[in-house]
Amino acid sequence: MCGIVGYVGPQQAEPILLKGIKRLEYRGYDSAGIALLADNGLYVTKAAGKIVELEKLLVHNTTESSHGIAHTRWATHGEPNQLNAHPHTDTTEDIAIVHNGIIENYRTLKSFLVAKGYQIKTDTDTEVLAQLIRFSYKGDLTEAVREALTQVEGTYGIAVISSAHPNMIIAARMGSPLIIGVGNGENFVASDVSAILDSTNRVVYLDDGEIATVTPDDYKITTIQNVKISPQIEEISWSLDEIEKGGFDHFMLKEIYEQPTTLRNAIRGRLNFEEGIPRLNGLNLQYEELREIKRILITACGTSWNAGLIGEYMLEEMARIPCEVEYASELRYRSPIFDLKTLLFVISQSGETADTLAAMREAQNHGVTTLGLVNVVGSTIARQSDGGVYLHAGPEIGVASTKAFTSQVMILSLLTTLLGRMRQMSVQTGQEIIEYIKDIPNQVEEILEKNEQIKNIAAEYYKADNFLYLGRGINFPVALEGALKLKEISYIHAEGYPAAEMKHGPIALIDENMPVVVIALKDPVYDKVMSNIAEVRSRNGKVIAIATEGDTEIADKVNHVIYIPKTYRLLTPLLSIIPLQLLAYHIAVMRGCHVDQPRNLAKSVTVE
Ligand code: AGP
């Protein structure tokens, strides 16, 4: 949720650290800070608000330093003000720490430290850890961190520096991602590769329970129990272009427009036209084992959960496998019935969402095989699931997920076709679906050409206070996702509903001020959805319809219609969501909202 960067090497640390946390700002942006180690001790600067506020304070900074840590914060403990911003220091101001995660027993630790005479200055759990490291310090910084962490319950990704140990960063991880970026005569610590990608693409992923001692020429990794670990360097293939805006006003718009490419990447090498069986190499399951599966459970949060719900419709109808979709935060505490014939799909863009990870581990503890549908290569879910499929959508920086969603749905359609072909699905049907899948990226391109039309519709409704999104069958989850996009970035209250459920309650809300977005495609429930539209119109509600190209009836019955190309019915969400993403985007821009970094949100939610 927050972002961490650390640097040791020959260069000036401040610009490297600021650039790094700016690249991570999408992860948390309520306050920021930096600690530089100079000849006369630690130089700590912190600011409430975005990183630009921190930069203002550093304008006249002349500190020479080639060693430091920095942080961009998404508050969990303590108000997002300057005092509570990271880095936090111990009382003597010799030790500074940046931290992602939550120290759950910080109150107990605080009482212990206060009883020992320590004065705690802030409301944060992190300062308590800084003080605890000071309390444990006997001349060796790694050992002090190790000793302190044995007292800690909760999650952390930390980077620690001390004025007594120039050119050294101690990094440790439990539940919050952390990597070492390996350079030549310089090394980095970061919570996300995008922070360091312009300096190095060689990284070492820390695992839970590991501590690294990082110096300019070396890094040593041990476990908290002091067992030596042999690090493995991995090369990251993401390019710098992928994490920059490339001429678009916002990352979200860039990512919406990237979807033809990201969808092509999701299917590249995976379509087998002859046998109608997608090739998915990372599953680690043989065809025989896939045939044995009796039930699929899908777990995820937010947008990824919406993609999972689409997966449920696909899997039950096309593969004829009973399927349930559960919010990860519920699954982990619900005592679900796990059995060995259940396969768990774990869907996550970041691969680091705390609830999703915990739900996956809970299922694994019951012997359930887990498959990760993950975008971020090397993320915790990607590494700890039993098998999986990468989305290959490239870095998603906009907090509102767009391209990851369509790639998730695409991968679910491939998995469904594979599982269907392992059962009753005929080779012809498999081939037919794969032919339709192949055309999806071009069809997304066609829809993106309607951007101006969608922008004009946004101009009519951007002042609305509420929106309703309706869809049926496999397009009901698209209604949920359309509503989620709008509320996340425009702060307009929006609800997604199964179209027929409207008459059981939400219809009371309809009047001339209520825009209703209806996905009304030419499918078996078309006539029923048209009746729902009539119900809205007869109460003066304004209808924006997403309809199938060639539908000549609908235009007279709604206020606006956006046409999408025809495809296989169960693939329609891959197309129907595109206008809804653009609509949310334009409305948010017209309302002057911060599209890429909406208030109160963070890109990856690594706390419970
Ligand atoms: C999407 O727009 C959201 N920002 C959010 O709901 C997100 O999808 C959710 O937090 C899950 O994230 P993940 O896919 O990285 O696990």
Coordinates of C-alpha atoms and ligand atoms in Angstrom, one line a residue, residues 301-304 348-350 353 399-401 485 488, ligand 1:
C301 CA -11.0 -8.7 -4.0
G302 CA -12.5 -5.7 -5.8
T303 CA -12.1 -5.7 -9.5
S304 CA -10.5 -9.1 -9.5
S348 CA -5.0 -10.8 -8.2
Q349 CA -3.4 -8.0 -10.4
S350 CA -0.7 -7.2 -7.8
T353 CA -3.4 -8.4 -1.7
V399 CA -5.3 2.7 -9.1
A400 CA -8.5 1.9 -10.9
S401 CA -7.8 -1.5 -12.5
K485 CA -14.9 2.2 -11.7
E488 CA -13.6 4.8 -7.3
Ligands
AGP1 C1 -9.7 -1.9 -8.7 O1 -10.0 -0.8 -9.5 C2 -9.4 -1.6 -7.3 N1 -8.5 -0.5 -7.1 C3 -9.4 -2.7 -6.3 O2 -10.7 -3.1 -6.2 C4 -8.5 -4.0 -6.7 O3 -9.0 -4.6 -7.7 C5 -8.4 -4.9 -5.4 O4 -7.8 -4.2 -4.4 C6 -7.7 -6.2 -5.7 O5 -6.4 -6.0 -6.1 P1 -5.5 -7.1 -6.7 O6 -6.1 -7.5 -8.0 O7 -4.2 -6.5 -6.8 O8 -5.5 -8.3 -5.7

